[in-house]
Each structure stands twice: as structure tokens, then as C-alpha cells.
PDB file of C-alpha atoms in Angstrom:
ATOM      1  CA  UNK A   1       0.000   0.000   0.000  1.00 33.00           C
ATOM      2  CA  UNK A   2       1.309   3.384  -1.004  1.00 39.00           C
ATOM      3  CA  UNK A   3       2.187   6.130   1.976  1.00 40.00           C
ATOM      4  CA  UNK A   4       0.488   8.889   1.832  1.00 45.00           C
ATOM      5  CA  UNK A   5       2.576  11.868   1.323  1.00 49.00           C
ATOM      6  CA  UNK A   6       2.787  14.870   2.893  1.00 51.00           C
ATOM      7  CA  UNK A   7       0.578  17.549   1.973  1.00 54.00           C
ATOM      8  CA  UNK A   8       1.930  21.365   1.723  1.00 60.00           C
ATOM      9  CA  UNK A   9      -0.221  22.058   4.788  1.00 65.00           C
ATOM     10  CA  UNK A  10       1.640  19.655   6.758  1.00 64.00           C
ATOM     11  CA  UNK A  11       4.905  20.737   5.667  1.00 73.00           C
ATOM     12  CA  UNK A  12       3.933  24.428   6.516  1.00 71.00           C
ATOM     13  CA  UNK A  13       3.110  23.469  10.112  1.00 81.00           C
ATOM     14  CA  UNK A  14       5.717  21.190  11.183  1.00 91.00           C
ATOM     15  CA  UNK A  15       8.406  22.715   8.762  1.00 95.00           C
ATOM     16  CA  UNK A  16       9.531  26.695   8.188  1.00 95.00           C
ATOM     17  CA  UNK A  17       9.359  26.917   5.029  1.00 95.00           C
ATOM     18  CA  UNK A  18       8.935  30.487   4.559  1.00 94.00           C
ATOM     19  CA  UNK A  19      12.181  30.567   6.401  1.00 94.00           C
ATOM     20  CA  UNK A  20      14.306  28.287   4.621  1.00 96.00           C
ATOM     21  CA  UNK A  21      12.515  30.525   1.447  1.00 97.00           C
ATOM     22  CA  UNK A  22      14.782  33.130   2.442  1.00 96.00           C
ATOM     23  CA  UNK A  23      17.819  31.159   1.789  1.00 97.00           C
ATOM     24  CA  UNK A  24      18.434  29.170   4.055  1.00 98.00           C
ATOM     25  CA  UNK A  25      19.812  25.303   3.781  1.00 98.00           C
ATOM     26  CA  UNK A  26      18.923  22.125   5.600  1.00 98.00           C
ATOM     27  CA  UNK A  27      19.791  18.411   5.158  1.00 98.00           C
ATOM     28  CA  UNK A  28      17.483  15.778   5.075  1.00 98.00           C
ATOM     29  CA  UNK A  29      19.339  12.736   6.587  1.00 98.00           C
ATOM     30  CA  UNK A  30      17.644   9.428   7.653  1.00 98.00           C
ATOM     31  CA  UNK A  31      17.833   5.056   6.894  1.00 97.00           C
ATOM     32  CA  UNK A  32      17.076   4.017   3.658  1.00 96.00           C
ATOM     33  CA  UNK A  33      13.160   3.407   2.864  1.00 95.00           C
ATOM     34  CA  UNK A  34      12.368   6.413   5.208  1.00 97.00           C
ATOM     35  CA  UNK A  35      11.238   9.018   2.927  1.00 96.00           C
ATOM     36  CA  UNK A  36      13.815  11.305   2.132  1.00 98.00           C
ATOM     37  CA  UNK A  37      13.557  11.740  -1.685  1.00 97.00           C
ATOM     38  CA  UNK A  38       9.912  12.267  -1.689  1.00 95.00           C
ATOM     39  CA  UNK A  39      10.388  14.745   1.499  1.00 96.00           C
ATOM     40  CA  UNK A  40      13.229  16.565  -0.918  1.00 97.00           C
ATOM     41  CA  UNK A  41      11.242  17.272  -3.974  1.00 97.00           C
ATOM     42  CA  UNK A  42       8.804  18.213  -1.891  1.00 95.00           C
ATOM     43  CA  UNK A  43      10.159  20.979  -0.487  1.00 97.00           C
ATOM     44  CA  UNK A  44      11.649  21.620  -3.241  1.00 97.00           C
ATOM     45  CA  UNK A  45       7.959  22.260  -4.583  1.00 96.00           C
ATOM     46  CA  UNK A  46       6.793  24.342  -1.618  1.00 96.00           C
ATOM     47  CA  UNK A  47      10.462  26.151  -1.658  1.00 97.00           C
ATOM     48  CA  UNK A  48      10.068  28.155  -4.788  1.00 97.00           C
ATOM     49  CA  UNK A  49       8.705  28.026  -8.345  1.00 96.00           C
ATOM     50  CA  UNK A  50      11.678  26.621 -10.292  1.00 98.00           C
ATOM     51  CA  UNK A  51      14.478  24.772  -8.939  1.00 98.00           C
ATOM     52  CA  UNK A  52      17.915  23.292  -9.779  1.00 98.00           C
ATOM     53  CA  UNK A  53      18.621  19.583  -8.947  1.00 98.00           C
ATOM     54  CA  UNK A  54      21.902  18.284  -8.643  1.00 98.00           C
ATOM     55  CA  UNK A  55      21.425  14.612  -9.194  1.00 97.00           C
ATOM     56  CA  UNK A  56      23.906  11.263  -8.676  1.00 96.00           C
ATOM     57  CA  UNK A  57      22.080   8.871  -9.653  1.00 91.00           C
ATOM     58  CA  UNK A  58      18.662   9.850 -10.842  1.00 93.00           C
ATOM     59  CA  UNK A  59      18.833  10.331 -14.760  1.00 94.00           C
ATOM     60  CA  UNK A  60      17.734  13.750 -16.304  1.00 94.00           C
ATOM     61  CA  UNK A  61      14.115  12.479 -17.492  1.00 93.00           C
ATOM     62  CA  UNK A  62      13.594  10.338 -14.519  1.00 94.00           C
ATOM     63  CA  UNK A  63      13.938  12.977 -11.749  1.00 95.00           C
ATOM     64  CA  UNK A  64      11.848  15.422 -14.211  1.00 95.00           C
ATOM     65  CA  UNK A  65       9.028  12.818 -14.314  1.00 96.00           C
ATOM     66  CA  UNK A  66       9.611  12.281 -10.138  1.00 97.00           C
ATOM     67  CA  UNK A  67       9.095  16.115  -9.465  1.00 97.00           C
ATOM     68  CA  UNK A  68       6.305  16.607 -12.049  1.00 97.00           C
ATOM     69  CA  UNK A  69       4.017  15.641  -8.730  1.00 95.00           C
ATOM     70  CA  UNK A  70       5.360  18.227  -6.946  1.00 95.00           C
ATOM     71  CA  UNK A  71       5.897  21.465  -9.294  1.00 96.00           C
ATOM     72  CA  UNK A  72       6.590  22.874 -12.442  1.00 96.00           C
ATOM     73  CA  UNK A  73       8.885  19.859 -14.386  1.00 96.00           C
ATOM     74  CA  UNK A  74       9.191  22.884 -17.325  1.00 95.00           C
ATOM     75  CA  UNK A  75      11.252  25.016 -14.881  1.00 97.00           C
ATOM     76  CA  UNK A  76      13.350  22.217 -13.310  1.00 98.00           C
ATOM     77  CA  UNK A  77      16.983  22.120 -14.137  1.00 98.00           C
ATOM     78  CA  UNK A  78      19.280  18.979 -13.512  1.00 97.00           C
ATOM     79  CA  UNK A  79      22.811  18.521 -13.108  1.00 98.00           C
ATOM     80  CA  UNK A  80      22.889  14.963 -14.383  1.00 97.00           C
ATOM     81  CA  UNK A  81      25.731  12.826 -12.805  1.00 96.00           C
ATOM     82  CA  UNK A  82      24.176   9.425 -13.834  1.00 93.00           C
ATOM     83  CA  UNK A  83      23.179   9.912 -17.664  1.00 93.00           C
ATOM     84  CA  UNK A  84      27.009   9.635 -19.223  1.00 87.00           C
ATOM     85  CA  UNK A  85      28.318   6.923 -16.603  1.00 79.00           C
ATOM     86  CA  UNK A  86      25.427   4.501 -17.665  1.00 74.00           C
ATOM     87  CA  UNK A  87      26.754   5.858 -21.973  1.00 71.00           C
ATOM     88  CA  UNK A  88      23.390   7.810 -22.358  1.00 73.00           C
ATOM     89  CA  UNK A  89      22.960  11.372 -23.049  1.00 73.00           C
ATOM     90  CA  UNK A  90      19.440  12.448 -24.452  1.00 67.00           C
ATOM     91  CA  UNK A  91      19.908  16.129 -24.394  1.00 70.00           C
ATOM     92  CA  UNK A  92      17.231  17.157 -22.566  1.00 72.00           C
ATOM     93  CA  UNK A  93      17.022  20.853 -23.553  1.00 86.00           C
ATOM     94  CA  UNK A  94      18.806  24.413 -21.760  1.00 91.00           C
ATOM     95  CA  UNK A  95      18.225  23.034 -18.116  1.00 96.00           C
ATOM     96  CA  UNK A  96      20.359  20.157 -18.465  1.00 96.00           C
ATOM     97  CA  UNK A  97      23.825  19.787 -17.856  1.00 96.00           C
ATOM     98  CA  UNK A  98      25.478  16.601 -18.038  1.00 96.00           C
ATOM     99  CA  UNK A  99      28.421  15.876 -15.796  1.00 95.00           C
ATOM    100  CA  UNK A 100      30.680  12.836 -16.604  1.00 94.00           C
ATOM    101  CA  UNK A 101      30.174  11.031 -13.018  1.00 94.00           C
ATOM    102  CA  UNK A 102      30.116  11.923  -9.866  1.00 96.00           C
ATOM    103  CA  UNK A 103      33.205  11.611  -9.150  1.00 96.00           C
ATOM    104  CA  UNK A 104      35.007  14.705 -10.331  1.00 96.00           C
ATOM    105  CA  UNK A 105      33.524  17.164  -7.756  1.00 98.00           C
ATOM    106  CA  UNK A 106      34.852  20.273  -9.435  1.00 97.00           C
ATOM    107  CA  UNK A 107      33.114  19.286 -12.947  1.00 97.00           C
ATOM    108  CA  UNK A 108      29.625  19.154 -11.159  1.00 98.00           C
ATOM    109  CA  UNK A 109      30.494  22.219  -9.565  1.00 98.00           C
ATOM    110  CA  UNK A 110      31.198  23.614 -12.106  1.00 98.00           C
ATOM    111  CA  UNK A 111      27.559  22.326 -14.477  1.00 97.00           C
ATOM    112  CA  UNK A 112      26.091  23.849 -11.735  1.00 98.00           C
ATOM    113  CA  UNK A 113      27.304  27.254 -11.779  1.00 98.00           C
ATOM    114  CA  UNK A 114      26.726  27.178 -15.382  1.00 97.00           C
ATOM    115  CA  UNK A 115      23.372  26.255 -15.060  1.00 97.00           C
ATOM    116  CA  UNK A 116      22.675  28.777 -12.431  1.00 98.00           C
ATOM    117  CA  UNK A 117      23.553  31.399 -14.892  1.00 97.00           C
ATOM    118  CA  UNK A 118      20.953  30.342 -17.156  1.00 96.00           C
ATOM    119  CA  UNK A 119      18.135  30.356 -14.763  1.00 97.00           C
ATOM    120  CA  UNK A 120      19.621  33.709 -14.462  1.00 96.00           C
ATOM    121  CA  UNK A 121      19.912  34.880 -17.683  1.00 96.00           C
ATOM    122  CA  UNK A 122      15.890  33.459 -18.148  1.00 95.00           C
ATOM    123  CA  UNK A 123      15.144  36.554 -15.641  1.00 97.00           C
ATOM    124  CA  UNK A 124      14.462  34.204 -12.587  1.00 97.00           C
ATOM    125  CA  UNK A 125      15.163  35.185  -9.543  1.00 93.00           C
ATOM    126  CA  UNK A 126      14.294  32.669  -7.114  1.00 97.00           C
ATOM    127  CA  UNK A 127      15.348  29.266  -7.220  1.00 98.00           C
ATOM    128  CA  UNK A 128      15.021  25.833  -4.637  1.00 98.00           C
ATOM    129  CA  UNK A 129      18.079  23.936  -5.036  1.00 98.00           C
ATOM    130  CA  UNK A 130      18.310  20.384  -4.214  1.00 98.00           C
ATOM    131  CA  UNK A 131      20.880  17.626  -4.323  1.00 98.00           C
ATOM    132  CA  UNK A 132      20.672  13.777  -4.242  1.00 98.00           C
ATOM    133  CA  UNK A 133      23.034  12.479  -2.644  1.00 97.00           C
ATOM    134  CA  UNK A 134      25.641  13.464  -0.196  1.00 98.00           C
ATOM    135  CA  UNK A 135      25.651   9.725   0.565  1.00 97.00           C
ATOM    136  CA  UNK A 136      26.539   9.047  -3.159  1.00 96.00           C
ATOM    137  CA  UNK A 137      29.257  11.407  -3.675  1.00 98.00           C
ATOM    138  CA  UNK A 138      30.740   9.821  -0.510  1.00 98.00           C
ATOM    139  CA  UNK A 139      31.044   6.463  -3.060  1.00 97.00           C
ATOM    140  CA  UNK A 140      33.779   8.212  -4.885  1.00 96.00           C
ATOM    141  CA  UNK A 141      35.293  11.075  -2.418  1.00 98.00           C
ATOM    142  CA  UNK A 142      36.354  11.184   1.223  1.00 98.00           C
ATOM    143  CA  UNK A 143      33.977  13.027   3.557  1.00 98.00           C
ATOM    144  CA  UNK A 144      36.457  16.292   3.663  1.00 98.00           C
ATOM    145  CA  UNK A 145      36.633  16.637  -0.288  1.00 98.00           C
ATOM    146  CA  UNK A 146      32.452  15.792  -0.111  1.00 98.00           C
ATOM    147  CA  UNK A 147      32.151  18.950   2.916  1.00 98.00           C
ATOM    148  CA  UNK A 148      34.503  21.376   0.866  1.00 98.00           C
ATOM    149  CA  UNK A 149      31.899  20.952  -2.651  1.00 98.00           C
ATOM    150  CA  UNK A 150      29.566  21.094  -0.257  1.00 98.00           C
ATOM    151  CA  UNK A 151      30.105  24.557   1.061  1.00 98.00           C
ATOM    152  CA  UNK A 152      31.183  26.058  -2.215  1.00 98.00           C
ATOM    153  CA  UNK A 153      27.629  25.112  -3.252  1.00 98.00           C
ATOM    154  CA  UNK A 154      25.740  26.707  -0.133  1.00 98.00           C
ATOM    155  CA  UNK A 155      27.642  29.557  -0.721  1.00 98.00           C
ATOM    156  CA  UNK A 156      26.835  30.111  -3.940  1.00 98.00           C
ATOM    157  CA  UNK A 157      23.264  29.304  -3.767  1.00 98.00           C
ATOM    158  CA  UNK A 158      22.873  31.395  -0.220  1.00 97.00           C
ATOM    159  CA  UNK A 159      24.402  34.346  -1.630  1.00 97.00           C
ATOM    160  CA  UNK A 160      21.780  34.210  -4.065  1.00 97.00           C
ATOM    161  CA  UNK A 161      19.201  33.464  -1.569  1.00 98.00           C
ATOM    162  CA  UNK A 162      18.390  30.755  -2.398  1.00 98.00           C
ATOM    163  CA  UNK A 163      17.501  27.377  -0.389  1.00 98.00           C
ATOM    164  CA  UNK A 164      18.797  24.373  -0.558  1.00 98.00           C
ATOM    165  CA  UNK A 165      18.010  20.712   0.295  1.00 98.00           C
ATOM    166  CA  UNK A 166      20.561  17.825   0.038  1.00 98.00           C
ATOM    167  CA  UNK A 167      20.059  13.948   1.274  1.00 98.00           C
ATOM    168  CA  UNK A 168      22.078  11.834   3.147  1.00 98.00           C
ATOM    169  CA  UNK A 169      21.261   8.334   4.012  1.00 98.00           C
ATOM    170  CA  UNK A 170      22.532   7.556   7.404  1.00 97.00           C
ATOM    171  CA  UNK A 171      23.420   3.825   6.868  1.00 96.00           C
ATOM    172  CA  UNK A 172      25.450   4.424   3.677  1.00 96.00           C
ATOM    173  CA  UNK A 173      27.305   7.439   5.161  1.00 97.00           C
ATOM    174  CA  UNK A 174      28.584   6.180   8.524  1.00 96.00           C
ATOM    175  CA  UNK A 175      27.566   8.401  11.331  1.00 96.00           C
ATOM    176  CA  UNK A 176      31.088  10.603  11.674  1.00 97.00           C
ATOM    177  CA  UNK A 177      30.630  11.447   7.923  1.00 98.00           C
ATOM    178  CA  UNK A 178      26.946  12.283   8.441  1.00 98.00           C
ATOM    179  CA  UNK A 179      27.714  14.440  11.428  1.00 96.00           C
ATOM    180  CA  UNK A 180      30.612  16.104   9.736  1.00 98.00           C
ATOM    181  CA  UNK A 181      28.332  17.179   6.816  1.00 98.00           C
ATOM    182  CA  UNK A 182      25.360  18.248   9.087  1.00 97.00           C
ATOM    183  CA  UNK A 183      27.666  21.324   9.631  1.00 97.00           C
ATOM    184  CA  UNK A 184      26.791  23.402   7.267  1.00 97.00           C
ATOM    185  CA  UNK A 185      23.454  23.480   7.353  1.00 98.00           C
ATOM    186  CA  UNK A 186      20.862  25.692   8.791  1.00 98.00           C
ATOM    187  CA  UNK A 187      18.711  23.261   9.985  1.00 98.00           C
ATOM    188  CA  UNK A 188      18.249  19.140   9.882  1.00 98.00           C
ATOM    189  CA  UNK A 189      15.347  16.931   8.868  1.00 98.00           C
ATOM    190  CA  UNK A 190      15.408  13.258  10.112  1.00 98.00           C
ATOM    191  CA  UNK A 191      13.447  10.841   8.609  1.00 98.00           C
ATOM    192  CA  UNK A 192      12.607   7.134  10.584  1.00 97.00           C
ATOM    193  CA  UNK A 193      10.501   4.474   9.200  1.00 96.00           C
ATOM    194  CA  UNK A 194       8.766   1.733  12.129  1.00 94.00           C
ATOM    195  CA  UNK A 195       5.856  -0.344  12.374  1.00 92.00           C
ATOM    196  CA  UNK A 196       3.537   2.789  12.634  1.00 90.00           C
ATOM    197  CA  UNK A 197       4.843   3.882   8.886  1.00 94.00           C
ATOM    198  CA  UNK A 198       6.955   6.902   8.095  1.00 95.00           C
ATOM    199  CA  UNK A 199       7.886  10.465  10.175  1.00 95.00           C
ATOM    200  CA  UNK A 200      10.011  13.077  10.138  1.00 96.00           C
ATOM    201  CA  UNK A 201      11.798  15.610  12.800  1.00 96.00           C
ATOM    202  CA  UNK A 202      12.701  19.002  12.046  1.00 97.00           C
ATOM    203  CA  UNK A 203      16.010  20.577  14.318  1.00 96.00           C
ATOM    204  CA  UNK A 204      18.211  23.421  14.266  1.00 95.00           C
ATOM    205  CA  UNK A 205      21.144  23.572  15.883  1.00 88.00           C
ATOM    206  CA  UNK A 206      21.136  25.161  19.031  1.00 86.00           C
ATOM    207  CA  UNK A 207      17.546  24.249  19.870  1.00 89.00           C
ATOM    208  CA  UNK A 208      15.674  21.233  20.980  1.00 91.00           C
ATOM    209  CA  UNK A 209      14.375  18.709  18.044  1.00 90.00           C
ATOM    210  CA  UNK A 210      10.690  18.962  17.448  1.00 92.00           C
ATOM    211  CA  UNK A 211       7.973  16.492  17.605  1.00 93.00           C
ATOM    212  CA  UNK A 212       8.032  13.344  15.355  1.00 94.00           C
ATOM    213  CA  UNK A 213       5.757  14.013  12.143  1.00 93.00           C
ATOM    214  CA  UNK A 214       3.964  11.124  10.588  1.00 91.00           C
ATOM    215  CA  UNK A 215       3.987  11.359   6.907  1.00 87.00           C
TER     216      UNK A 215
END
């Protein structure tokens, strides 16, 4: 039986999101099967009208398809990682970029920068950046290499003011890598998965978590 997502209303109560609007970042970290890509797009849908997706291992027409329940798939850019690894490259139109894999950090940095001067040079101003996953680039680069890409990116995108949401799965990561990449981040989002279905938990640091969410 499917779980039934969150709805915005939900996410507006137990979540800031006019908030993390303004700019602000937070990392969505949890076990695997507990939510976190369907919590990421979305907020990425409730975060602004367009977005930017940085994506290691969800192909360019895939993740469109995925986020066309949450927003507006016609202003949804991709930095593919996973398109040229698997020797496919469709195109895909001005809000694509391809990057080779992901392991050259610099080259996806760099696909994103570009494509965050086209959403530019479109005239839009507000964007909801996303990236999945931290636990993925971890595959191919140690966690300091993975934190320094990580704040080059929240720099960029904050001076801009513009949020962002990145994924971590717990398991994969190791919990020293997860902590060290919690860092940079504004605020935290944990996901859990039991016998009485999914929930989330919404913290910033320097204050006490908040109640479990069922979702």
C-alpha cells in the first residue's frame, strides 16, 4: 500500500518553510526506505517556483518525471551525474547539464554554476536547489573533499538566496561522515521508518528537536 505523502499544509506546520525561502539550507538525513527523496522534492515544490537539482544517480528524465508531482517539471533544471556513466545522453534541452560522473567534484560544480547562470539569464530570480546524494558522492570522495563541494555550493546558492536541500542516508554514510556534513546546514530533517509507517523531525542547531511528524 502506497504512503500517503505529505501535503503542503503539513509541511507548513511542522516545517519553516517560509524561512528556509529566504535562503536558508537544511539536510534531510535518515535510513534508507524512510522518505527522504519524496520529502526533498517536496520541499523543493513548496520552496520556490523553479528549482535546480543536482542529481547522482537519478537520470535527467527520470527525476523530471519524479518532481512533475510536486511542481513545475518545465522550470526544473538537472545537473545529471548518472546519464554519461550509464553511456546515455538524451539532451534534454537548456536546463540540463550533463556531468561525466560523480566523481570529479569540481566538474559538477562547475555544471552547476553554469546552469545557475541560465536560470539567471531566463530573468528568474528565485530558485530551490536540491541535491541527491551526499551519501553518493561519498562512493567516490572522502567526507572532507564531499564537505569542501559542499560549502562552495551553499555559498553560492545562499548568496543568491536561495535554499537548498541535500540527502544523506545515514546507513550508507557512517555516522562521523553524516555528522561532519550536518555542519553546514541551517537546519536538519530526520526521517525514521517503524511499524507505525513513516515520520520526520525538524532541528536546528542550538535548539531542541521537534515532535516526530507522521507522513
Amino acid at each position: 500500500m502506497k504512503m500517503e505523502e505529505p501535503t503542503s499544509e503539513a509541511l507548513d506546520s511542522a516545517i519553516p518553510i517560509s524561512e528556509l525561502a529566504a535562503g536558508k539550507s537544511v539536510l534531510v538525513r535518515g535510513p534508507a526506505m524512510s522518505g527522504k527523496y519524496d520529502l526533498l522534492l517536496r520541499l523543493l515544490g513548496s520552496l520556490a517556483d523553479c528549482s535546480i537539482f543536482v542529481s547522482t544517480s537519478r537520470q535527467n528524465r527520470g527525476a523530471r518525471d519524479d518532481f512533475a508531482a510536486y511542481g513545475d517539471p518545465d522550470c526544473f533544471g538537472v545537473v545529471d551525474c548518472a546519464s554519461r556513466v550509464q553511456g546515455q545522453d538524451d539532451g534534454g534541452g537548456e536546463l540540463v547539464r550533463y556531468a561525466s560522473s560523480p566523481k570529479n567534484l569540481t566538474e559538477v560544480g562547475v555544471k552547476f554554476t553554469d546552469l545557475v547562470d541560465q536560470f539567471q539569464d531566463d530573468g528568474v530570480e528565485h530558485v530551490a536547489v536540491g541535491l541527491y546524494s551526499l551519501s553518493e558522492l561519498l562512493m567516490y570522495s572522502d567526507t572532507e573533499q564531499v564537505y569542501q563541494f559542499l560549502r562552495v555550493l551553499l555559498a553560492e546558492s545562499g548568496g543568491m538566496g536561495w535554499p537548498t536541500v541535500a540527502v544523506i542516508d545515514d546507513d550508507a554514510a557512517g555516522e562521523q561522515a553524516v555528522n561532519t556534513l550536518t555542519q553546514p546546514f541551517d537546519a536538519v530533517i530526520t526521517t525514521r521508518r517503524d511499524d507505525d509507517g513513516r515520520s520526520f523531525q525538524y532541528h536546528e542547531p542550538g535548539g531542541e528537536p521537534d515532535e516526530w511528524v507522521a507522513f
